[in-house]
Amino acid sequence: MKTLAFKFPKLGRKREYKTSIEKYWKKIITEQELNERLSILQKDISNTYKSYDIDIFPFNDISKYDYLFDTAIMTGVYNPETLDNYFELCRGGSALEMKKWFNTNYHYLVPNLQNEDEFNFKFNPDIFGDFKKYNTVSVIGPFTFLKLSKNVSNFSVNLKKLVNIYSNLFDMFSTVILEEPSFVLELSTDEINLIKEVYSILGKNKGNSKLYIISYYEDIDFLTELYDLPVDGIGIDIVKGTKNLDMILKNGFPEDKELIIGCVDGTNIWRTEIDKVVEKINSIRKIKKNIIISNAGPLFHLPISVENESNIENNLINKIAFAEERLKELNLILKKVNGKEIEVWNHKSDFGIDVKVKERVSNLTEKDFNKSTNSIKRKTLQKERLNLPEYPTTTIGSFPQTSEARKIRRKFKLNKISSEDYDNFVKSKIKDLISKQEELNLDVFVHGEFERSDMVEFFAEKLNGIATTDHGWIISFGSRVYRPPIIFGDISRKGNMTLKEIKFAQTLTEKPVKGMLTGPVTIIAWSFERKDIPIKNIAYQLGLVILDEIKELENAGIKIVQIDEPAIREKAPIKKSKWSDYFSWAVNSFNLATNTKPETQIHTHMCYSKFDEIINEILKMNFDVISIEASRNSGGIVTDFPDNFKRQIGIGVWDIHSPMIPDIEQMEDTIKKVKVKIPYENIWINPDCGLKTRKWEEVIPSLKNMVSLAYKLRENK
Ligand code: GLN
Ligand code: ZN
């Protein structure tokens, strides 16, 4: 038995990837220096693989920005002549669209094929030094590449052309790993036939090289159909995929191919139960000899090493594994299968258990998930209470986070300033923002979220049952990193979480201040979740935490509360057959959290602008107002909503992902489109999303224009 590992996180133990790339962007270092730094990082990765005796690993774990984009370059869809041209396509004015990578929080760049019919092979190993001495390469396979690209004129014709492009890799490398996560989608018969056809060609072209296809994130529904292909190995994920192993036990596996078993989790951090995996592998070994074990899914969804953490309690630290520990686990499994003694790895101790929390969840009944007052009645109650003008204006929550705010927060965390000084700082920011909002004459205010580093980590720090890390950074896109918290136990509030700031903000103004909370699905999606209880129960525990918080806000006189759920679509399972189960708990957790007084107006915010497939689920959520992104498609999004939609919609009229200041006419066009479908009484005006990453110089004039637009619309309904 051999071991294989791939896509180790490129970030670096001290986030060297991020600092180097950003230094290059700021022209502090040259291209050559950047390449040198990245090749040092790549060497470190290769050495890490070697230190755990991994037999097969690629030499190219590092991309300068995104793996799928690099595949688009390898196939000649893009031809940036310089590194600056490359980054221009990643993040400049001509940047490609970004999308969530399967159901993870990683974003990839979407190749736009725009009738691209000719491809050219170009593999530029500039940062990898003398790559020839390595022999294994890993790239996104042709099917996944095309499946995730847009404007593909003719899928099958293009795929067949791509096969010739990919075949060049066989001249360069003795082992070619093609990652095909799209194989786990629910594919049509035509697509499956096409896959068989093109992989037969690839298999014929491979010469003396080895060709491995690796799938991950789920089961491949048509696994046995790949059995006859002339490839050397097929990889499956037995952590997230639960059926493939049984399928193989039942149907066998071809003798001429290696079976690559992804058995250590690439997307979550709980230590692998070595004994259980060994048992599974031994059962397979009875019918299949040449097995390779590997990581299940790329390792870049994990932080680099648990070794870097010094503030995680002992009970937890010896239960978790990051990327480096996954390599260690592969090594432990190998040893154990070979009959060797290994160290104790899975510590069996219960902790983080809170019987009261568990009981509260198990006592929930139907009525906890249903509002007794329907949305029409709520609308009347809220209208009277809030007395807002038509086309009310608001923002999504955050305002520019200056480096000053980040510095002070860091000092506070390191105990370098007192909590009193920190509170005073936050209060001064809130005060300043309230007067700015008064000046702008917005209708519903926010407190600005100056106390929050991140919309999930902030809540994690205030909850029992969730731990945060010091160095557990992972990349969400480009050089953007975040630290997913770890949900390890039953969740309850340490105290109130948002009351102090929101209550303070409300004392400063007559206008309603919106309470701002992150929803259960998003907290789960952007954390590592526990696996010992059903995910539904985690969501309900979080739902109750939010419910308690809203009740406190209500008691303090807060009339509007917004629950942000930007991850609700992303967290939806890859296979649609699993959607109804997922949406049932996702929707329930929202309705549980917001089952409060009918006169409290519940807003929800979702970042994206495409609801087509999920709209019926979204409509089951008991919100009163939903704010959505609408500026990029100038309001086209409302076509996803049904004709009889009676609730209110906040239309994003300002694309906050760009530094441009929208003018009134441009925003008016968006509303005009929306008005065709949505009665004007139900329209709110807001930016697409939070303003955290924007500059004040952009925010003030843009909001001015937004408020002027509302005035204009009120005159001319
Ligand atoms: N309230 C959050 C903010 O404004 C919402 C961000 C989000 O949905 N991603 O920053
Ligand atoms: Zn948003």
Coordinates of N, CA and C and ligand atoms in Angstrom, one line a residue, residues 396 566 605-607 629 688-690, ligand 2:
I396 N -26.4 47.7 5.0 CA -26.4 46.3 5.3 C -25.7 46.0 6.7
P566 N -25.6 34.9 4.4 CA -25.0 34.8 3.1 C -24.6 33.4 2.6
H605 N -30.3 39.2 5.2 CA -29.5 39.6 4.1 C -28.8 38.4 3.5
M606 N -28.8 38.3 2.2 CA -28.1 37.2 1.5 C -27.3 37.9 0.4
C607 N -26.0 37.6 0.3 CA -25.1 38.4 -0.5 C -25.3 38.2 -2.0
E629 N -28.4 41.4 -3.4 CA -27.6 42.2 -4.4 C -28.3 42.3 -5.7
D688 N -25.5 46.9 -2.0 CA -25.5 45.5 -2.2 C -25.2 44.7 -1.0
C689 N -24.2 45.2 -0.2 CA -23.7 44.4 0.9 C -23.1 45.4 1.9
G690 N -22.4 44.9 2.9 CA -21.8 45.7 4.0 C -20.6 46.6 3.4
Ligands
ZN2 ZN -23.7 40.7 1.7

